PDB file of C-alpha atoms and ligand atoms in Angstrom:
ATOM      1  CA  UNK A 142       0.000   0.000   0.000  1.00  0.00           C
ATOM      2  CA  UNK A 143       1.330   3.647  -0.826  1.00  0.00           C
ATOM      3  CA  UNK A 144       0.919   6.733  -2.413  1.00  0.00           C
ATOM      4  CA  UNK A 145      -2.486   7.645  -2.485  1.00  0.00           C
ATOM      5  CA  UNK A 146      -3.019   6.129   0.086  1.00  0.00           C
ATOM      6  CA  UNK A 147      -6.996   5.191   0.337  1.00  0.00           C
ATOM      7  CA  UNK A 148      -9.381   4.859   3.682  1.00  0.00           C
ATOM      8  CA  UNK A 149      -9.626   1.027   4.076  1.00  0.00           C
ATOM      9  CA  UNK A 150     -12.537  -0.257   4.295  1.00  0.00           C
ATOM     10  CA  UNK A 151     -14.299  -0.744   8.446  1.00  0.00           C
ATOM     11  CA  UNK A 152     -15.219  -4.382   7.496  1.00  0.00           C
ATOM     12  CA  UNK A 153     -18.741  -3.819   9.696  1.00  0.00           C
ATOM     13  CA  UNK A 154     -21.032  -1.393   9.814  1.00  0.00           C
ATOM     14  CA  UNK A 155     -21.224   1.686  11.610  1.00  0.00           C
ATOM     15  CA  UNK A 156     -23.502   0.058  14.875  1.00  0.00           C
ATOM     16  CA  UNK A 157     -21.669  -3.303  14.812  1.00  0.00           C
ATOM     17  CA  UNK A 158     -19.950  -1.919  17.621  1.00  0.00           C
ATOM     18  CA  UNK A 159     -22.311  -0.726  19.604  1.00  0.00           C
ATOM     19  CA  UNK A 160     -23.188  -0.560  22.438  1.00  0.00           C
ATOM     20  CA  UNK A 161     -19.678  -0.288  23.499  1.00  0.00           C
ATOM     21  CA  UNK A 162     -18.703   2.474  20.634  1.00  0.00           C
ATOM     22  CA  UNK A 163     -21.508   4.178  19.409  1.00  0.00           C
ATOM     23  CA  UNK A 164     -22.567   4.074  15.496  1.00  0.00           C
ATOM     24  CA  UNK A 165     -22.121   7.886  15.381  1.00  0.00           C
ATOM     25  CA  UNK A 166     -18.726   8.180  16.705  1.00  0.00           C
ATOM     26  CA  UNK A 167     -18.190   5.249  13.889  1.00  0.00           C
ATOM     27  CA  UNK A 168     -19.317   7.580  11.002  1.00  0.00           C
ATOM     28  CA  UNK A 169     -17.587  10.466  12.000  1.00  0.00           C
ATOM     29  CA  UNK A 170     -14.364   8.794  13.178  1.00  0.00           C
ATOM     30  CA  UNK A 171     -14.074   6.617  10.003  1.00  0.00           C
ATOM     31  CA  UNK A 172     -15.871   8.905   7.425  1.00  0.00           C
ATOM     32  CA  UNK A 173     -14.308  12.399   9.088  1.00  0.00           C
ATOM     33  CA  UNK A 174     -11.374  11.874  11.065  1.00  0.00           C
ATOM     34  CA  UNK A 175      -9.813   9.373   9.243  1.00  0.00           C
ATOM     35  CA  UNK A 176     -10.670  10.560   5.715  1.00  0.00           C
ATOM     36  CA  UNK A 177      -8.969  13.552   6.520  1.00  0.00           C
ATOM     37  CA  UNK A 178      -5.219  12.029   7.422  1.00  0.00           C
ATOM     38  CA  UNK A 179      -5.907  10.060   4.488  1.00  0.00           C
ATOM     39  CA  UNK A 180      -6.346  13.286   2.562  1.00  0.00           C
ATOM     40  CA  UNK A 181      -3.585  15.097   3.975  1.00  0.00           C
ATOM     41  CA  UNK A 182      -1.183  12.727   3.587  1.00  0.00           C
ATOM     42  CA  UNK A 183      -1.667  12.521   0.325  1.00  0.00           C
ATOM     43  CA  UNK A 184      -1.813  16.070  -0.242  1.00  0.00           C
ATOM     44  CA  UNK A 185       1.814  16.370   1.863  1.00  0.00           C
ATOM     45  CA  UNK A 186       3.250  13.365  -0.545  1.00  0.00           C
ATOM     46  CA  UNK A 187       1.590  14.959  -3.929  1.00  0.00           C
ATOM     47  CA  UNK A 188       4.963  16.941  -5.282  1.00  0.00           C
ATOM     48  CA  UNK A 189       7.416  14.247  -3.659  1.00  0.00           C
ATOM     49  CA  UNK A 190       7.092  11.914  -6.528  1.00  0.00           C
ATOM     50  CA  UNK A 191      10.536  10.389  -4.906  1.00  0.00           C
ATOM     51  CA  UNK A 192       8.217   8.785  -2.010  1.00  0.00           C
ATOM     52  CA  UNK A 193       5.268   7.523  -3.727  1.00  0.00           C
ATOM     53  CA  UNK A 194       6.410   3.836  -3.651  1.00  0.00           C
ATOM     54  CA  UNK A 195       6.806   4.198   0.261  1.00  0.00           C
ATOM     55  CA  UNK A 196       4.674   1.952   2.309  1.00  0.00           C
ATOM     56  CA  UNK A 197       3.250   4.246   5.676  1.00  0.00           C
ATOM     57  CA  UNK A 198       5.331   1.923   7.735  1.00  0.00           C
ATOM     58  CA  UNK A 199       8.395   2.873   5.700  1.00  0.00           C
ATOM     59  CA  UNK A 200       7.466   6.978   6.162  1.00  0.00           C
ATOM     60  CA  UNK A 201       6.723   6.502   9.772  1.00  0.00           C
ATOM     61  CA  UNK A 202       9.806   4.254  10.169  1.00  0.00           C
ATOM     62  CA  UNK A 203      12.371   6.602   8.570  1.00  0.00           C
ATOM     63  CA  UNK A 204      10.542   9.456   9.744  1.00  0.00           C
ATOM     64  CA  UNK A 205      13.673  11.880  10.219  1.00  0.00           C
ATOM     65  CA  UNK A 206      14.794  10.952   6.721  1.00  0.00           C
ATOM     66  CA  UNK A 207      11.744  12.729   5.204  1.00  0.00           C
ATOM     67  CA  UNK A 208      12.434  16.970   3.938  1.00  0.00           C
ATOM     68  CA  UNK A 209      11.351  19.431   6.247  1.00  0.00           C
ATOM     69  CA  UNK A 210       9.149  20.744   4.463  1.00  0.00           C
ATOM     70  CA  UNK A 211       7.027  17.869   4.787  1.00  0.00           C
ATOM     71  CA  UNK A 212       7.975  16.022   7.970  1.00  0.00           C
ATOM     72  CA  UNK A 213       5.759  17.696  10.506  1.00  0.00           C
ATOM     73  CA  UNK A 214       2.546  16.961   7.881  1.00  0.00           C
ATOM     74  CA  UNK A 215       3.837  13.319   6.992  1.00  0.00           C
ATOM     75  CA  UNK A 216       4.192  12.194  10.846  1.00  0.00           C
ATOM     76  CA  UNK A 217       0.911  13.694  11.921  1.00  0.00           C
ATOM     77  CA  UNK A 218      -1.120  11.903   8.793  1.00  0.00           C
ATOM     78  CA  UNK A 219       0.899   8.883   8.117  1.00  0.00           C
ATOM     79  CA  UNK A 220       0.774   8.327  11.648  1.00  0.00           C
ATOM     80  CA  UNK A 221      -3.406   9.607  11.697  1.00  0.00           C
ATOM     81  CA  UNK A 222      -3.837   7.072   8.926  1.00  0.00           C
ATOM     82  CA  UNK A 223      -2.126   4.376  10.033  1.00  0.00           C
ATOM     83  CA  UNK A 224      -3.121   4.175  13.103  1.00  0.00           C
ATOM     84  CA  UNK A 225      -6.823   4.193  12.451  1.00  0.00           C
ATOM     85  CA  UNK A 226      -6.013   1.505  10.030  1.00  0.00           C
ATOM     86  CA  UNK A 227      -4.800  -0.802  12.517  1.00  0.00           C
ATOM     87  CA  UNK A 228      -7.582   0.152  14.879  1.00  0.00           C
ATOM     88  CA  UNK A 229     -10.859  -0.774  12.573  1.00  0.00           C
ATOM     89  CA  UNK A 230      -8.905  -3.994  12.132  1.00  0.00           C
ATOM     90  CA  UNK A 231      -8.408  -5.391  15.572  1.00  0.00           C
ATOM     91  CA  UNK A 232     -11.944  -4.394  16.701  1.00  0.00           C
ATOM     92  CA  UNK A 233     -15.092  -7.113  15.429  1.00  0.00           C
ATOM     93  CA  UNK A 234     -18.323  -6.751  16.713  1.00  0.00           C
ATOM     94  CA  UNK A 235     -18.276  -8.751  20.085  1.00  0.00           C
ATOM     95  CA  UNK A 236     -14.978  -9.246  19.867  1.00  0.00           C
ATOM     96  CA  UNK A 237     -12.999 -12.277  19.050  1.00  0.00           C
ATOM     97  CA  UNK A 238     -10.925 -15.190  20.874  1.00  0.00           C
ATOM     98  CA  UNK A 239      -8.603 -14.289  23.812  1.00  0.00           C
ATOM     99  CA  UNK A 240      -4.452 -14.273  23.689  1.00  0.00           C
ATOM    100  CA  UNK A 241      -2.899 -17.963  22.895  1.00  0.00           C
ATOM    101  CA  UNK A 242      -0.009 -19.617  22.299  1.00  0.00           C
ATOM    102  CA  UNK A 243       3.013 -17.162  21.395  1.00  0.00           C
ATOM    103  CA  UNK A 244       1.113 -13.887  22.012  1.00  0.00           C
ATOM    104  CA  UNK A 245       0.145 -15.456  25.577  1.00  0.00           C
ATOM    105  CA  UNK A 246       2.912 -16.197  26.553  1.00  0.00           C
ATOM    106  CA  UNK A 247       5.211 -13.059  25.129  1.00  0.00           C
ATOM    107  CA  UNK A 248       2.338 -10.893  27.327  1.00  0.00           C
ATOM    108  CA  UNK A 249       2.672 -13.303  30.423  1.00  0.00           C
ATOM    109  CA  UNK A 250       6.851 -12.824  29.674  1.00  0.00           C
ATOM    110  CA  UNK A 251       6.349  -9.160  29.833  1.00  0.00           C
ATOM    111  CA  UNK A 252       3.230  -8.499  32.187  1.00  0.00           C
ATOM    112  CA  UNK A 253       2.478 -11.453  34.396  1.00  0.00           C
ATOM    113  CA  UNK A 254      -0.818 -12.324  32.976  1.00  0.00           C
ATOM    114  CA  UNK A 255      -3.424 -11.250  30.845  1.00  0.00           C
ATOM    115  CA  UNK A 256      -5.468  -9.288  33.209  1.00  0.00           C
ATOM    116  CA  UNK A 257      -1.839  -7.369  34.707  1.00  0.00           C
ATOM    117  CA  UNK A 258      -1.773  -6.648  30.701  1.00  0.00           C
ATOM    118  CA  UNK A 259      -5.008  -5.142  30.855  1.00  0.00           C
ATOM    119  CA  UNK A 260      -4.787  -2.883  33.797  1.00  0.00           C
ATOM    120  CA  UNK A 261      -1.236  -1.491  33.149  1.00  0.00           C
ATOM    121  CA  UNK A 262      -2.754  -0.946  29.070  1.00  0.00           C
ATOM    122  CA  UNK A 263      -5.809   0.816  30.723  1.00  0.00           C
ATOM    123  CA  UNK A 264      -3.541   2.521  33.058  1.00  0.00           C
ATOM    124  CA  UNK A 265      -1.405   3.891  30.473  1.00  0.00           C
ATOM    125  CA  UNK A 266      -3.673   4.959  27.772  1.00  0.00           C
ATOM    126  CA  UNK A 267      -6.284   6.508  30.534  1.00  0.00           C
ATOM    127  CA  UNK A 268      -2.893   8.368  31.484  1.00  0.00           C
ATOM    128  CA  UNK A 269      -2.250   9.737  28.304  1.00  0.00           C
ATOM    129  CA  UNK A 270      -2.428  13.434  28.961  1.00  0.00           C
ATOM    130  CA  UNK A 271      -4.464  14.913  25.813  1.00  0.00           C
ATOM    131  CA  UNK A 272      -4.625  13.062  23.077  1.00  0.00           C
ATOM    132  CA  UNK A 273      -3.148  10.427  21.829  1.00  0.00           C
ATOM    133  CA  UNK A 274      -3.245   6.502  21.394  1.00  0.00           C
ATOM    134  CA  UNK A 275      -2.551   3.478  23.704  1.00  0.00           C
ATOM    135  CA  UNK A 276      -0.231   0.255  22.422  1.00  0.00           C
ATOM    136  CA  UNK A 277       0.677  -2.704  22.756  1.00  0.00           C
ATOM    137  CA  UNK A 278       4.087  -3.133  20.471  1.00  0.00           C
ATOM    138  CA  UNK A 279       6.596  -5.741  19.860  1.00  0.00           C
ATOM    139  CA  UNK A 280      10.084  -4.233  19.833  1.00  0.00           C
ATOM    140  CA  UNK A 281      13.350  -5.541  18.056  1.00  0.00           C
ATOM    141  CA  UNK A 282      13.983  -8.927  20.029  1.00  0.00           C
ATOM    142  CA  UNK A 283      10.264  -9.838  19.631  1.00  0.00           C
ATOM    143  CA  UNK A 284       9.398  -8.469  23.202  1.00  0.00           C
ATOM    144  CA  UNK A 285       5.799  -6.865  23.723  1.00  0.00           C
ATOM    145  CA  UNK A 286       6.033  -3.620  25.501  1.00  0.00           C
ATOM    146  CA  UNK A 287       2.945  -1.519  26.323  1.00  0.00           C
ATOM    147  CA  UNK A 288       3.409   2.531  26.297  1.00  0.00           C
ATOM    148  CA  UNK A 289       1.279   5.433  24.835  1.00  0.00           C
ATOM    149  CA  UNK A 290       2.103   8.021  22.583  1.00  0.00           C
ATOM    150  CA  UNK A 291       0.884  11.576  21.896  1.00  0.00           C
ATOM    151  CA  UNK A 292      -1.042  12.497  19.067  1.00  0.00           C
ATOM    152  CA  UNK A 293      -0.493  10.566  16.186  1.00  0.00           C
ATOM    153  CA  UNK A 294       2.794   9.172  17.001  1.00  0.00           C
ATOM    154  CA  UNK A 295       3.431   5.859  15.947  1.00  0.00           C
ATOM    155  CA  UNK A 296       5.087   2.826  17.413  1.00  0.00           C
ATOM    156  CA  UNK A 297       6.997   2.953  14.247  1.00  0.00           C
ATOM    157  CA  UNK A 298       8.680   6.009  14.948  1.00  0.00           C
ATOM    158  CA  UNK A 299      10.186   4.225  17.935  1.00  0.00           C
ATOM    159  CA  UNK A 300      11.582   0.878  15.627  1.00  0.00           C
ATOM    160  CA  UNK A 301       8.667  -1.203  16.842  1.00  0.00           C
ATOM    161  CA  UNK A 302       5.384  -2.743  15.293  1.00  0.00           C
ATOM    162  CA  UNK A 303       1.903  -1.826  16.703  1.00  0.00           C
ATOM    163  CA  UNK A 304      -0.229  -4.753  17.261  1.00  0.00           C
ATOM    164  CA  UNK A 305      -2.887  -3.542  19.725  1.00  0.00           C
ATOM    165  CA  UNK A 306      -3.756  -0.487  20.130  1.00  0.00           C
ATOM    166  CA  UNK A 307      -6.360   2.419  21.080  1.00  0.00           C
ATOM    167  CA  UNK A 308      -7.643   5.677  20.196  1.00  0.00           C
ATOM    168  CA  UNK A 309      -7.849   7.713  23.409  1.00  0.00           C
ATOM    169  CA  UNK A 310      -8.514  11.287  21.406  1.00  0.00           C
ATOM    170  CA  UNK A 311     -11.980  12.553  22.624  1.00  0.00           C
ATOM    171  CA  UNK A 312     -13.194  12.411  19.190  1.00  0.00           C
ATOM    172  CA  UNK A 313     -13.390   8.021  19.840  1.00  0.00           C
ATOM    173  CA  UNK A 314     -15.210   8.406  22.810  1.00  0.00           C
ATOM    174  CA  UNK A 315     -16.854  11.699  23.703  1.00  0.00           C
ATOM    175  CA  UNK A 316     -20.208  11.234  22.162  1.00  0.00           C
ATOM    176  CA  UNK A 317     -21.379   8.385  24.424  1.00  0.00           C
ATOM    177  CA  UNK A 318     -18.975   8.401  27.516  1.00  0.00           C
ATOM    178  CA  UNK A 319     -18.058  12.233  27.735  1.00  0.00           C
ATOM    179  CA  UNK A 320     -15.036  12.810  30.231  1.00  0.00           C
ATOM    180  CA  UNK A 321     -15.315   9.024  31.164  1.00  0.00           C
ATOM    181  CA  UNK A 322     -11.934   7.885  29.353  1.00  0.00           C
ATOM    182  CA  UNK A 323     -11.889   5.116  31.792  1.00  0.00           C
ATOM    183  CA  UNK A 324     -15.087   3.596  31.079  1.00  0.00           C
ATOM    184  CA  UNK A 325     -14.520   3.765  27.547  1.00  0.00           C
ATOM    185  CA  UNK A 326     -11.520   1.744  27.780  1.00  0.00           C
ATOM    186  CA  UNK A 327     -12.929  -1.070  30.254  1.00  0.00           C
ATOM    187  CA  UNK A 328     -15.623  -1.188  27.568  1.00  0.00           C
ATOM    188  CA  UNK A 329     -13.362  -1.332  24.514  1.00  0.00           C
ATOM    189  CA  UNK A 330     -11.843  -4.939  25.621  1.00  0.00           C
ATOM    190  CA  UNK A 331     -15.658  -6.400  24.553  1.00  0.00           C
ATOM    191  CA  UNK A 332     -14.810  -5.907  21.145  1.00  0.00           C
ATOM    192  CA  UNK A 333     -11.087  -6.795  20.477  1.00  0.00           C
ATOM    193  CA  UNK A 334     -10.383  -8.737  17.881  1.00  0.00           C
ATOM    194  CA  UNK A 335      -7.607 -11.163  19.775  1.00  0.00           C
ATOM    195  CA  UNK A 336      -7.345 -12.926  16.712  1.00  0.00           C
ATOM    196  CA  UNK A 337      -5.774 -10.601  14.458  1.00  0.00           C
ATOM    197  CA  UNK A 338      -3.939  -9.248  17.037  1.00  0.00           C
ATOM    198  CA  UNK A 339      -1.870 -12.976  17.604  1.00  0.00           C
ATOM    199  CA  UNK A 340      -1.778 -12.882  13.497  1.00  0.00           C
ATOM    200  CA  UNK A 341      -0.064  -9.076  14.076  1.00  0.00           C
ATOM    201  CA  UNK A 342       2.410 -10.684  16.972  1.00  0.00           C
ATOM    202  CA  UNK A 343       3.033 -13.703  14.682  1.00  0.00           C
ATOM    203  CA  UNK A 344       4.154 -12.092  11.685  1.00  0.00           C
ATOM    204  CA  UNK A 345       6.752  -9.972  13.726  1.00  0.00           C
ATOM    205  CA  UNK A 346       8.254 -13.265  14.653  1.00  0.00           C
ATOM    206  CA  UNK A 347      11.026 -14.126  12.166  1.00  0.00           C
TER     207      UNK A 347
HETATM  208 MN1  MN3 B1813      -9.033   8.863  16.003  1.00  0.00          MN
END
């Protein structure tokens, strides 16, 4: 995938996620939000003929490599349009499956269990000051590490691959749960897609 870049597809509708994400913070988030990094990436990219064979992972990787001019634009979008990407696809209405195998027992390796994962991941993306996004990443010697970033800032930018991760800008929760970050996160574990999220761990593994 590269340049233009085009707003993948959700895969469900709008309410499938409901009623743990509402189908109006869907349509806006998707239709809006993420329509415009895809947009604005391409618009940053347009006269850089030089990077339209890059992949988004290769722009947010090499981020420092990328002219001035355009850096500030490219990290914000590629990293706004990536980042949604990933998000649609590890969400399924209901949610799917629960950690196995490998991914169980890197998050075990790294966190204790499964439910230490989940309250040091809600701890750290409810502790995200402003906005910005909550991860779960697998770093260069196939570890998992759990952190947040600001804004639109991608694991990627750090030399490690996003596998899990969520949106904690108000625009992904404020229509239903207002101020309530936290109950927007307890929520968001009902529909996590723990199936593509092992496929994401497995295909970091050599
Ligand atoms: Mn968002």
């Amino acid at each position: 995938m590269a340049y233009p870049f085009e707003l993948p597809e959700l895969g469900y509708n709008h309410d499938a996620l409901e009623p743990h994400i509402d189908a109006r913070t869907m349509e806006i988030h998707h239709g809006k939000h993420h329509a415009g990094y895809t947009n604005n990436l391409n618009a940053a990219l347009a006269s850089h003929s030089d990077l339209h064979a890059h992949s988004v992972e290769d722009l947010l990787a090499d981020i420092d490599a990328l002219p001035e001019s355009i850096r500030g634009a490219v990290r914000n979008n590629a990293g706004g349009y990536a980042n949604h990407a990933l998000f649609w696809s590890i969400m399924t209405p209901g949610g799917a499956g629960n950690p196995s195998g490998d991914l169980s027992a890197a998050i075990d390796a790294a966190f204790g269990s499964l439910d230490d994962f989940k309250s040091k991941f809600q701890a750290t993306a409810g502790g995200q000051f402003g906005s910005g996004w909550g991860w779960l990443s697998v770093d260069g010697h196939g570890s998992v590490r759990c952190f947040s970033t600001a804004n639109q800032d991608s694991p990627l930018m750090r030399g490690m691959t996003p596998i899990l991760g969520v949106d904690v800008w108000e625009h992904a929760y404020y229509l239903n749960y207002q101020n309530r970050r936290p109950d927007y996160l307890s929520a968001w574990w009902n529909v996590v897609n723990w199936d593509v999220v092992a496929q994401l761990y497995a295909s970091t593994q050599g």
